[in-house]
Amino acid sequence: MSPSLWIKNYQKNYDKKQVLIDDLVTDSKVILLIGENGCGKTTVLKSLSLLLCFEGEASVGTSWMYMSDAFKPPAHFTVNQYLNHVCALSNTANYEQMRSLITYFDMEKHKHIPIKNLSKGMHQKVNIIQTLCESKDVYLMDEPLDGLDAKNREKFIEYLKKSTGIFVCATHNPSHYERLSPEKIYL
């Protein structure tokens, strides 16, 4: 079986900065990109999702989904309208999975509220749900715990533990993921 994620001689230059990853070959379920603000975590995720060009080689398997930390859905949509719209636009989204995630992340009572009226944590839960309702092998997630309270951070970690997917997560707080024994890449 070939590795699910590999990177060889990754290099990306931007804003007088250089991001380097020599070699990474892993079958780990959770891979963390760790570093201070501006060190290149988002750049690596965007590169792996083919949104940015880079030097070197990389493979994230046959299917992947990128979750941006800059979530800006149409404000006039309700949670339910937005998530149904996302599923309708995708050929890999799973409506049943979406409904299950709405329940799992305690969004049932909020699904008819306009997104513009939600808190930052609720916005983040919608962002996570829209990402995870896609059936992919690899999920590239930029700061997925940002804005979540302790209860929902724990729910997200528990979801990762039970999931069959591979998760590459940019984070400032690797301690939240420790019980998953993640592979760590320090940038």
GROMACS .gro file of N, CA and C in nm, residues 7-179:
model
  519
    7ILE      N    1   0.527   1.433   0.073
    7ILE     CA    2   0.580   1.561   0.026
    7ILE      C    3   0.730   1.542   0.008
    8LYS      N    4   0.782   1.590  -0.103
    8LYS     CA    5   0.925   1.579  -0.128
    8LYS      C    6   0.977   1.714  -0.179
    9ASN      N    7   1.075   1.767  -0.109
    9ASN     CA    8   1.142   1.892  -0.148
    9ASN      C    9   1.044   2.007  -0.171
   10TYR      N   10   0.945   2.021  -0.083
   10TYR     CA   11   0.849   2.129  -0.093
   10TYR      C   12   0.917   2.261  -0.065
   11GLN      N   13   0.892   2.357  -0.153
   11GLN     CA   14   0.945   2.491  -0.132
   11GLN      C   15   0.846   2.591  -0.189
   12LYS      N   16   0.816   2.693  -0.110
   12LYS     CA   17   0.729   2.800  -0.154
   12LYS      C   18   0.787   2.930  -0.101
   13ASN      N   19   0.808   3.024  -0.190
   13ASN     CA   20   0.859   3.156  -0.154
   13ASN      C   21   0.747   3.258  -0.170
   14TYR      N   22   0.731   3.341  -0.068
   14TYR     CA   23   0.631   3.448  -0.075
   14TYR      C   24   0.668   3.555   0.026
   15ASP      N   25   0.637   3.679  -0.007
   15ASP     CA   26   0.661   3.792   0.085
   15ASP      C   27   0.795   3.784   0.156
   16LYS      N   28   0.901   3.757   0.081
   16LYS     CA   29   1.037   3.748   0.135
   16LYS      C   30   1.053   3.635   0.238
   17LYS      N   31   0.961   3.538   0.234
   17LYS     CA   32   0.968   3.423   0.324
   17LYS      C   33   0.982   3.297   0.241
   18GLN      N   34   1.036   3.195   0.303
   18GLN     CA   35   1.052   3.067   0.236
   18GLN      C   36   1.001   2.957   0.329
   19VAL      N   37   0.912   2.873   0.275
   19VAL     CA   38   0.861   2.758   0.350
   19VAL      C   39   0.922   2.634   0.289
   20LEU      N   40   0.984   2.550   0.373
   20LEU     CA   41   1.050   2.428   0.326
   20LEU      C   42   1.000   2.307   0.403
   21ILE      N   43   0.972   2.200   0.331
   21ILE     CA   44   0.949   2.069   0.392
   21ILE      C   45   1.030   1.972   0.308
   22ASP      N   46   1.135   1.916   0.367
   22ASP     CA   47   1.224   1.828   0.291
   22ASP      C   48   1.154   1.703   0.244
   23ASP      N   49   1.122   1.615   0.334
   23ASP     CA   50   1.057   1.490   0.298
   23ASP      C   51   0.960   1.450   0.407
   24LEU      N   52   0.840   1.416   0.367
   24LEU     CA   53   0.740   1.364   0.458
   24LEU      C   54   0.667   1.251   0.385
   25VAL      N   55   0.669   1.136   0.444
   25VAL     CA   56   0.592   1.022   0.393
   25VAL      C   57   0.518   0.965   0.513
   26THR      N   58   0.385   0.965   0.507
   26THR     CA   59   0.311   0.923   0.625
   26THR      C   60   0.178   0.859   0.589
   27ASP      N   61   0.136   0.769   0.674
   27ASP     CA   62   0.001   0.713   0.671
   27ASP      C   63  -0.077   0.758   0.793
   28SER      N   64  -0.023   0.856   0.866
   28SER     CA   65  -0.089   0.904   0.987
   28SER      C   66  -0.228   0.954   0.957
   29LYS      N   67  -0.317   0.935   1.052
   29LYS     CA   68  -0.455   0.980   1.039
   29LYS      C   69  -0.468   1.131   1.057
   30VAL      N   70  -0.382   1.186   1.146
   30VAL     CA   71  -0.384   1.330   1.173
   30VAL      C   72  -0.242   1.383   1.160
   31ILE      N   73  -0.228   1.485   1.075
   31ILE     CA   74  -0.100   1.552   1.055
   31ILE      C   75  -0.121   1.698   1.093
   32LEU      N   76  -0.037   1.751   1.180
   32LEU     CA   77  -0.050   1.889   1.223
   32LEU      C   78   0.059   1.975   1.160
   33LEU      N   79   0.020   2.089   1.109
   33LEU     CA   80   0.113   2.193   1.065
   33LEU      C   81   0.117   2.295   1.178
   34ILE      N   82   0.232   2.309   1.241
   34ILE     CA   83   0.244   2.388   1.363
   34ILE      C   84   0.343   2.501   1.341
   35GLY      N   85   0.307   2.619   1.390
   35GLY     CA   86   0.399   2.732   1.382
   35GLY      C   87   0.331   2.862   1.415
   36GLU      N   88   0.412   2.965   1.425
   36GLU     CA   89   0.359   3.096   1.460
   36GLU      C   90   0.285   3.157   1.340
   37ASN      N   91   0.216   3.267   1.366
   37ASN     CA   92   0.145   3.337   1.259
   37ASN      C   93   0.242   3.375   1.147
   38GLY      N   94   0.201   3.352   1.024
   38GLY     CA   95   0.281   3.393   0.909
   38GLY      C   96   0.393   3.298   0.871
   39CYS      N   97   0.400   3.181   0.933
   39CYS     CA   98   0.511   3.089   0.903
   39CYS      C   99   0.486   3.001   0.781
   40GLY      N  100   0.362   2.999   0.729
   40GLY     CA  101   0.335   2.925   0.606
   40GLY      C  102   0.239   2.808   0.618
   41LYS      N  103   0.170   2.795   0.730
   41LYS     CA  104   0.076   2.683   0.747
   41LYS      C  105  -0.034   2.686   0.641
   42THR      N  106  -0.097   2.801   0.625
   42THR     CA  107  -0.204   2.815   0.525
   42THR      C  108  -0.149   2.798   0.384
   43THR      N  109  -0.031   2.848   0.361
   43THR     CA  110   0.033   2.834   0.230
   43THR      C  111   0.054   2.687   0.195
   44VAL      N  112   0.100   2.607   0.290
   44VAL     CA  113   0.119   2.464   0.265
   44VAL      C  114  -0.015   2.397   0.235
   45LEU      N  115  -0.119   2.429   0.314
   45LEU     CA  116  -0.251   2.369   0.288
   45LEU      C  117  -0.303   2.407   0.150
   46LYS      N  118  -0.290   2.533   0.114
   46LYS     CA  119  -0.336   2.577  -0.019
   46LYS      C  120  -0.254   2.511  -0.130
   47SER      N  121  -0.127   2.492  -0.106
   47SER     CA  122  -0.042   2.424  -0.204
   47SER      C  123  -0.084   2.278  -0.222
   48LEU      N  124  -0.107   2.210  -0.111
   48LEU     CA  125  -0.148   2.069  -0.118
   48LEU      C  126  -0.284   2.054  -0.186
   49SER      N  127  -0.368   2.156  -0.174
   49SER     CA  128  -0.500   2.151  -0.238
   49SER      C  129  -0.497   2.207  -0.380
   50LEU      N  130  -0.377   2.238  -0.428
   50LEU     CA  131  -0.353   2.286  -0.564
   50LEU      C  132  -0.410   2.426  -0.591
   51LEU      N  133  -0.429   2.503  -0.485
   51LEU     CA  134  -0.471   2.642  -0.502
   51LEU      C  135  -0.353   2.735  -0.523
   52LEU      N  136  -0.233   2.688  -0.488
   52LEU     CA  137  -0.110   2.764  -0.509
   52LEU      C  138  -0.006   2.675  -0.575
   53CYS      N  139   0.075   2.735  -0.661
   53CYS     CA  140   0.188   2.662  -0.720
   53CYS      C  141   0.302   2.658  -0.620
   54PHE      N  142   0.384   2.555  -0.629
   54PHE     CA  143   0.499   2.540  -0.541
   54PHE      C  144   0.604   2.458  -0.611
   55GLU      N  145   0.726   2.462  -0.559
   55GLU     CA  146   0.833   2.377  -0.611
   55GLU      C  147   0.835   2.249  -0.529
   56GLY      N  148   0.869   2.139  -0.593
   56GLY     CA  149   0.875   2.010  -0.526
   56GLY      C  150   0.760   1.921  -0.572
   57GLU      N  151   0.737   1.817  -0.497
   57GLU     CA  152   0.632   1.721  -0.530
   57GLU      C  153   0.550   1.691  -0.406
   58ALA      N  154   0.423   1.658  -0.429
   58ALA     CA  155   0.336   1.621  -0.318
   58ALA      C  156   0.218   1.541  -0.371
   59SER      N  157   0.165   1.456  -0.286
   59SER     CA  158   0.045   1.380  -0.317
   59SER      C  159  -0.040   1.370  -0.191
   60VAL      N  160  -0.168   1.398  -0.205
   60VAL     CA  161  -0.262   1.385  -0.094
   60VAL      C  162  -0.369   1.282  -0.125
   61GLY      N  163  -0.335   1.187  -0.211
   61GLY     CA  164  -0.432   1.083  -0.244
   61GLY      C  165  -0.519   1.121  -0.361
   62THR      N  166  -0.628   1.050  -0.377
   62THR     CA  167  -0.712   1.069  -0.495
   62THR      C  168  -0.821   1.174  -0.476
   63SER      N  169  -0.860   1.203  -0.352
   63SER     CA  170  -0.963   1.306  -0.331
   63SER      C  171  -0.935   1.380  -0.201
   64TRP      N  172  -0.955   1.511  -0.204
   64TRP     CA  173  -0.929   1.593  -0.087
   64TRP      C  174  -1.026   1.710  -0.084
   65MET      N  175  -1.035   1.771   0.033
   65MET     CA  176  -1.121   1.888   0.054
   65MET      C  177  -1.041   1.988   0.137
   66TYR      N  178  -1.042   2.114   0.095
   66TYR     CA  179  -0.972   2.220   0.167
   66TYR      C  180  -1.075   2.303   0.245
   67MET      N  181  -1.048   2.328   0.372
   67MET     CA  182  -1.131   2.415   0.455
   67MET      C  183  -1.051   2.539   0.491
   68SER      N  184  -1.094   2.651   0.440
   68SER     CA  185  -1.026   2.778   0.468
   68SER      C  186  -1.061   2.828   0.608
   69ASP      N  187  -0.971   2.906   0.665
   69ASP     CA  188  -1.002   2.970   0.792
   69ASP      C  189  -1.079   3.100   0.769
   70ALA      N  190  -1.090   3.141   0.644
   70ALA     CA  191  -1.163   3.262   0.607
   70ALA      C  192  -1.299   3.222   0.551
   71PHE      N  193  -1.391   3.186   0.637
   71PHE     CA  194  -1.523   3.138   0.600
   71PHE      C  195  -1.616   3.257   0.580
   72LYS      N  196  -1.662   3.276   0.456
   72LYS     CA  197  -1.747   3.390   0.424
   72LYS      C  198  -1.866   3.343   0.339
   73PRO      N  199  -1.962   3.276   0.401
   73PRO     CA  200  -2.080   3.231   0.327
   73PRO      C  201  -2.176   3.348   0.302
   74PRO      N  202  -2.270   3.333   0.211
   74PRO     CA  203  -2.371   3.438   0.191
   74PRO      C  204  -2.447   3.462   0.322
   75ALA      N  205  -2.444   3.582   0.371
   75ALA     CA  206  -2.499   3.614   0.503
   75ALA      C  207  -2.650   3.596   0.511
   76HIS      N  208  -2.721   3.611   0.399
   76HIS     CA  209  -2.867   3.604   0.403
   76HIS      C  210  -2.919   3.460   0.408
   77PHE      N  211  -2.834   3.360   0.380
   77PHE     CA  212  -2.875   3.220   0.388
   77PHE      C  213  -2.889   3.178   0.534
   78THR      N  214  -2.984   3.091   0.560
   78THR     CA  215  -2.987   3.026   0.689
   78THR      C  216  -2.884   2.913   0.684
   79VAL      N  217  -2.852   2.856   0.799
   79VAL     CA  218  -2.758   2.746   0.805
   79VAL      C  219  -2.805   2.633   0.714
   80ASN      N  220  -2.932   2.596   0.725
   80ASN     CA  221  -2.988   2.487   0.645
   80ASN      C  222  -2.984   2.518   0.495
   81GLN      N  223  -3.023   2.639   0.457
   81GLN     CA  224  -3.019   2.678   0.315
   81GLN      C  225  -2.877   2.669   0.261
   82TYR      N  226  -2.783   2.722   0.337
   82TYR     CA  227  -2.645   2.722   0.292
   82TYR      C  228  -2.591   2.580   0.275
   83LEU      N  229  -2.608   2.497   0.376
   83LEU     CA  230  -2.553   2.361   0.368
   83LEU      C  231  -2.621   2.279   0.259
   84ASN      N  232  -2.751   2.297   0.239
   84ASN     CA  233  -2.819   2.229   0.129
   84ASN      C  234  -2.768   2.278  -0.006
   85HIS      N  235  -2.741   2.407  -0.014
   85HIS     CA  236  -2.686   2.465  -0.137
   85HIS      C  237  -2.547   2.406  -0.167
   86VAL      N  238  -2.463   2.396  -0.064
   86VAL     CA  239  -2.330   2.338  -0.079
   86VAL      C  240  -2.341   2.194  -0.130
   87CYS      N  241  -2.430   2.117  -0.069
   87CYS     CA  242  -2.448   1.978  -0.112
   87CYS      C  243  -2.499   1.969  -0.255
   88ALA      N  244  -2.588   2.059  -0.293
   88ALA     CA  245  -2.644   2.056  -0.429
   88ALA      C  246  -2.538   2.088  -0.534
   89LEU      N  247  -2.440   2.168  -0.499
   89LEU     CA  248  -2.334   2.206  -0.593
   89LEU      C  249  -2.225   2.100  -0.608
   90SER      N  250  -2.222   2.005  -0.517
   90SER     CA  251  -2.115   1.907  -0.515
   90SER      C  252  -2.163   1.770  -0.561
   91ASN      N  253  -2.074   1.701  -0.631
   91ASN     CA  254  -2.110   1.564  -0.670
   91ASN      C  255  -2.057   1.462  -0.568
   92THR      N  256  -1.990   1.509  -0.463
   92THR     CA  257  -1.939   1.416  -0.361
   92THR      C  258  -1.998   1.443  -0.223
   93ALA      N  259  -2.083   1.542  -0.209
   93ALA     CA  260  -2.142   1.572  -0.079
   93ALA      C  261  -2.251   1.471  -0.047
   94ASN      N  262  -2.268   1.447   0.081
   94ASN     CA  263  -2.361   1.348   0.128
   94ASN      C  264  -2.463   1.417   0.219
   95TYR      N  265  -2.590   1.426   0.172
   95TYR     CA  266  -2.695   1.493   0.248
   95TYR      C  267  -2.716   1.426   0.384
   96GLU      N  268  -2.712   1.295   0.388
   96GLU     CA  269  -2.731   1.223   0.514
   96GLU      C  270  -2.618   1.257   0.612
   97GLN      N  271  -2.496   1.264   0.560
   97GLN     CA  272  -2.381   1.302   0.643
   97GLN      C  273  -2.398   1.445   0.693
   98MET      N  274  -2.446   1.533   0.608
   98MET     CA  275  -2.468   1.672   0.648
   98MET      C  276  -2.568   1.677   0.763
   99ARG      N  277  -2.681   1.607   0.750
   99ARG     CA  278  -2.782   1.608   0.857
   99ARG      C  279  -2.726   1.549   0.987
  100SER      N  280  -2.648   1.445   0.972
  100SER     CA  281  -2.586   1.382   1.089
  100SER      C  282  -2.489   1.478   1.159
  101LEU      N  283  -2.412   1.552   1.081
  101LEU     CA  284  -2.317   1.649   1.137
  101LEU      C  285  -2.389   1.766   1.203
  102ILE      N  286  -2.500   1.810   1.146
  102ILE     CA  287  -2.579   1.917   1.208
  102ILE      C  288  -2.621   1.873   1.349
  103THR      N  289  -2.665   1.751   1.360
  103THR     CA  290  -2.704   1.698   1.491
  103THR      C  291  -2.582   1.681   1.581
  104TYR      N  292  -2.476   1.622   1.527
  104TYR     CA  293  -2.356   1.594   1.606
  104TYR      C  294  -2.298   1.722   1.668
  105PHE      N  295  -2.297   1.831   1.590
  105PHE     CA  296  -2.241   1.957   1.639
  105PHE      C  297  -2.347   2.049   1.700
  106ASP      N  298  -2.460   1.992   1.739
  106ASP     CA  299  -2.566   2.065   1.810
  106ASP      C  300  -2.613   2.190   1.735
  107MET      N  301  -2.633   2.176   1.605
  107MET     CA  302  -2.679   2.290   1.524
  107MET      C  303  -2.826   2.279   1.485
  108GLU      N  304  -2.896   2.176   1.533
  108GLU     CA  305  -3.037   2.157   1.499
  108GLU      C  306  -3.120   2.282   1.527
  109LYS      N  307  -3.106   2.337   1.645
  109LYS     CA  308  -3.189   2.452   1.683
  109LYS      C  309  -3.145   2.581   1.616
  110HIS      N  310  -3.033   2.578   1.545
  110HIS     CA  311  -2.981   2.698   1.478
  110HIS      C  312  -2.992   2.689   1.326
  111LYS      N  313  -3.041   2.579   1.274
  111LYS     CA  314  -3.035   2.559   1.128
  111LYS      C  315  -3.126   2.652   1.049
  112HIS      N  316  -3.223   2.716   1.114
  112HIS     CA  317  -3.311   2.809   1.042
  112HIS      C  318  -3.276   2.956   1.071
  113ILE      N  319  -3.162   2.977   1.133
  113ILE     CA  320  -3.116   3.112   1.165
  113ILE      C  321  -3.024   3.160   1.053
  114PRO      N  322  -3.040   3.287   1.011
  114PRO     CA  323  -2.947   3.341   0.910
  114PRO      C  324  -2.802   3.335   0.962
  115ILE      N  325  -2.713   3.299   0.874
  115ILE     CA  326  -2.573   3.285   0.911
  115ILE      C  327  -2.517   3.415   0.969
  116LYS      N  328  -2.565   3.528   0.919
  116LYS     CA  329  -2.516   3.658   0.968
  116LYS      C  330  -2.544   3.677   1.117
  117ASN      N  331  -2.638   3.602   1.174
  117ASN     CA  332  -2.674   3.617   1.315
  117ASN      C  333  -2.601   3.517   1.406
  118LEU      N  334  -2.510   3.441   1.352
  118LEU     CA  335  -2.440   3.338   1.430
  118LEU      C  336  -2.311   3.392   1.492
  119SER      N  337  -2.271   3.332   1.601
  119SER     CA  338  -2.145   3.366   1.666
  119SER      C  339  -2.028   3.310   1.585
  120LYS      N  340  -1.907   3.348   1.622
  120LYS     CA  341  -1.786   3.296   1.555
  120LYS      C  342  -1.777   3.144   1.567
  121GLY      N  343  -1.806   3.092   1.684
  121GLY     CA  344  -1.802   2.947   1.704
  121GLY      C  345  -1.905   2.874   1.618
  122MET      N  346  -2.024   2.931   1.605
  122MET     CA  347  -2.128   2.871   1.520
  122MET      C  348  -2.086   2.877   1.374
  123HIS      N  349  -2.028   2.989   1.333
  123HIS     CA  350  -1.975   2.999   1.196
  123HIS      C  351  -1.875   2.887   1.170
  124GLN      N  352  -1.788   2.865   1.267
  124GLN     CA  353  -1.685   2.762   1.250
  124GLN      C  354  -1.748   2.623   1.240
  125LYS      N  355  -1.853   2.599   1.317
  125LYS     CA  356  -1.920   2.469   1.307
  125LYS      C  357  -1.982   2.450   1.169
  126VAL      N  358  -2.041   2.554   1.113
  126VAL     CA  359  -2.096   2.545   0.976
  126VAL      C  360  -1.983   2.518   0.877
  127ASN      N  361  -1.871   2.584   0.894
  127ASN     CA  362  -1.755   2.562   0.808
  127ASN      C  363  -1.707   2.417   0.816
  128ILE      N  364  -1.700   2.364   0.937
  128ILE     CA  365  -1.659   2.224   0.955
  128ILE      C  366  -1.761   2.130   0.891
  129ILE      N  367  -1.889   2.155   0.913
  129ILE     CA  368  -1.993   2.068   0.857
  129ILE      C  369  -1.987   2.069   0.705
  130GLN      N  370  -1.973   2.186   0.644
  130GLN     CA  371  -1.969   2.191   0.498
  130GLN      C  372  -1.849   2.115   0.443
  131THR      N  373  -1.740   2.112   0.519
  131THR     CA  374  -1.620   2.040   0.477
  131THR      C  375  -1.638   1.890   0.494
  132LEU      N  376  -1.688   1.848   0.608
  132LEU     CA  377  -1.697   1.706   0.639
  132LEU      C  378  -1.813   1.636   0.570
  133CYS      N  379  -1.909   1.710   0.515
  133CYS     CA  380  -2.018   1.642   0.444
  133CYS      C  381  -1.971   1.597   0.306
  134GLU      N  382  -1.852   1.636   0.267
  134GLU     CA  383  -1.790   1.588   0.143
  134GLU      C  384  -1.721   1.455   0.171
  135SER      N  385  -1.740   1.360   0.083
  135SER     CA  386  -1.678   1.228   0.098
  135SER      C  387  -1.540   1.231   0.033
  136LYS      N  388  -1.438   1.252   0.113
  136LYS     CA  389  -1.301   1.265   0.063
  136LYS      C  390  -1.208   1.175   0.141
  137ASP      N  391  -1.092   1.148   0.082
  137ASP     CA  392  -0.989   1.070   0.151
  137ASP      C  393  -0.909   1.156   0.248
  138VAL      N  394  -0.885   1.281   0.208
  138VAL     CA  395  -0.799   1.372   0.286
  138VAL      C  396  -0.870   1.506   0.304
  139TYR      N  397  -0.864   1.559   0.426
  139TYR     CA  398  -0.921   1.689   0.458
  139TYR      C  399  -0.808   1.781   0.500
  140LEU      N  400  -0.792   1.892   0.429
  140LEU     CA  401  -0.689   1.992   0.456
  140LEU      C  402  -0.760   2.108   0.527
  141MET      N  403  -0.738   2.122   0.657
  141MET     CA  404  -0.820   2.213   0.738
  141MET      C  405  -0.735   2.320   0.805
  142ASP      N  406  -0.769   2.445   0.777
  142ASP     CA  407  -0.695   2.558   0.831
  142ASP      C  408  -0.759   2.604   0.962
  143GLU      N  409  -0.691   2.578   1.072
  143GLU     CA  410  -0.735   2.619   1.206
  143GLU      C  411  -0.880   2.574   1.236
  144PRO      N  412  -0.909   2.445   1.226
  144PRO     CA  413  -1.047   2.400   1.247
  144PRO      C  414  -1.100   2.422   1.388
  145LEU      N  415  -1.014   2.436   1.488
  145LEU     CA  416  -1.061   2.455   1.625
  145LEU      C  417  -1.081   2.603   1.660
  146ASP      N  418  -1.042   2.692   1.571
  146ASP     CA  419  -1.051   2.835   1.597
  146ASP      C  420  -1.197   2.876   1.623
  147GLY      N  421  -1.221   2.939   1.737
  147GLY     CA  422  -1.355   2.987   1.771
  147GLY      C  423  -1.444   2.886   1.841
  148LEU      N  424  -1.402   2.760   1.846
  148LEU     CA  425  -1.485   2.658   1.911
  148LEU      C  426  -1.463   2.660   2.062
  149ASP      N  427  -1.570   2.640   2.137
  149ASP     CA  428  -1.558   2.626   2.282
  149ASP      C  429  -1.503   2.487   2.315
  150ALA      N  430  -1.473   2.463   2.441
  150ALA     CA  431  -1.410   2.337   2.482
  150ALA      C  432  -1.495   2.215   2.445
  151LYS      N  433  -1.625   2.225   2.462
  151LYS     CA  434  -1.715   2.113   2.430
  151LYS      C  435  -1.707   2.077   2.281
  152ASN      N  436  -1.708   2.177   2.195
  152ASN     CA  437  -1.706   2.151   2.051
  152ASN      C  438  -1.567   2.116   2.000
  153ARG      N  439  -1.463   2.165   2.066
  153ARG     CA  440  -1.327   2.118   2.033
  153ARG      C  441  -1.319   1.969   2.058
  154GLU      N  442  -1.371   1.927   2.171
  154GLU     CA  443  -1.370   1.785   2.207
  154GLU      C  444  -1.453   1.702   2.107
  155LYS      N  445  -1.566   1.755   2.066
  155LYS     CA  446  -1.650   1.684   1.967
  155LYS      C  447  -1.574   1.669   1.835
  156PHE      N  448  -1.505   1.774   1.794
  156PHE     CA  449  -1.429   1.768   1.669
  156PHE      C  450  -1.318   1.663   1.680
  157ILE      N  451  -1.244   1.665   1.789
  157ILE     CA  452  -1.135   1.567   1.809
  157ILE      C  453  -1.192   1.426   1.810
  158GLU      N  454  -1.305   1.407   1.876
  158GLU     CA  455  -1.369   1.274   1.880
  158GLU      C  456  -1.412   1.231   1.740
  159TYR      N  457  -1.460   1.327   1.661
  159TYR     CA  458  -1.498   1.296   1.523
  159TYR      C  459  -1.375   1.248   1.443
  160LEU      N  460  -1.264   1.318   1.457
  160LEU     CA  461  -1.142   1.278   1.388
  160LEU      C  462  -1.100   1.137   1.428
  161LYS      N  463  -1.112   1.109   1.555
  161LYS     CA  464  -1.073   0.977   1.608
  161LYS      C  465  -1.154   0.866   1.543
  162LYS      N  466  -1.284   0.889   1.521
  162LYS     CA  467  -1.374   0.787   1.467
  162LYS      C  468  -1.376   0.783   1.314
  163SER      N  469  -1.331   0.889   1.251
  163SER     CA  470  -1.341   0.902   1.105
  163SER      C  471  -1.241   0.813   1.032
  164THR      N  472  -1.274   0.782   0.908
  164THR     CA  473  -1.183   0.704   0.824
  164THR      C  474  -1.092   0.794   0.742
  165GLY      N  475  -1.119   0.924   0.739
  165GLY     CA  476  -1.038   1.015   0.659
  165GLY      C  477  -0.904   1.048   0.722
  166ILE      N  478  -0.821   1.115   0.644
  166ILE     CA  479  -0.692   1.167   0.691
  166ILE      C  480  -0.709   1.319   0.702
  167PHE      N  481  -0.658   1.375   0.812
  167PHE     CA  482  -0.677   1.517   0.839
  167PHE      C  483  -0.542   1.586   0.854
  168VAL      N  484  -0.521   1.688   0.771
  168VAL     CA  485  -0.404   1.775   0.782
  168VAL      C  486  -0.457   1.907   0.837
  169CYS      N  487  -0.418   1.941   0.959
  169CYS     CA  488  -0.473   2.057   1.027
  169CYS      C  489  -0.364   2.157   1.063
  170ALA      N  490  -0.384   2.282   1.024
  170ALA     CA  491  -0.298   2.390   1.071
  170ALA      C  492  -0.345   2.427   1.211
  171THR      N  493  -0.250   2.446   1.303
  171THR     CA  494  -0.289   2.478   1.440
  171THR      C  495  -0.180   2.555   1.513
  172HIS      N  496  -0.224   2.632   1.611
  172HIS     CA  497  -0.133   2.696   1.706
  172HIS      C  498  -0.132   2.617   1.837
  173ASN      N  499  -0.226   2.525   1.852
  173ASN     CA  500  -0.242   2.452   1.977
  173ASN      C  501  -0.238   2.301   1.955
  174PRO      N  502  -0.120   2.245   1.933
  174PRO     CA  503  -0.113   2.100   1.908
  174PRO      C  504  -0.157   2.016   2.028
  175SER      N  505  -0.158   2.074   2.147
  175SER     CA  506  -0.198   1.997   2.266
  175SER      C  507  -0.342   1.947   2.256
  176HIS      N  508  -0.428   2.019   2.182
  176HIS     CA  509  -0.567   1.974   2.166
  176HIS      C  510  -0.576   1.839   2.094
  177TYR      N  511  -0.475   1.806   2.016
  177TYR     CA  512  -0.478   1.686   1.932
  177TYR      C  513  -0.397   1.570   1.990
  178GLU      N  514  -0.333   1.588   2.103
  178GLU     CA  515  -0.235   1.492   2.155
  178GLU      C  516  -0.287   1.350   2.165
  179ARG      N  517  -0.410   1.330   2.207
  179ARG     CA  518  -0.457   1.193   2.225
  179ARG      C  519  -0.479   1.119   2.093
   0.00000   0.00000   0.00000
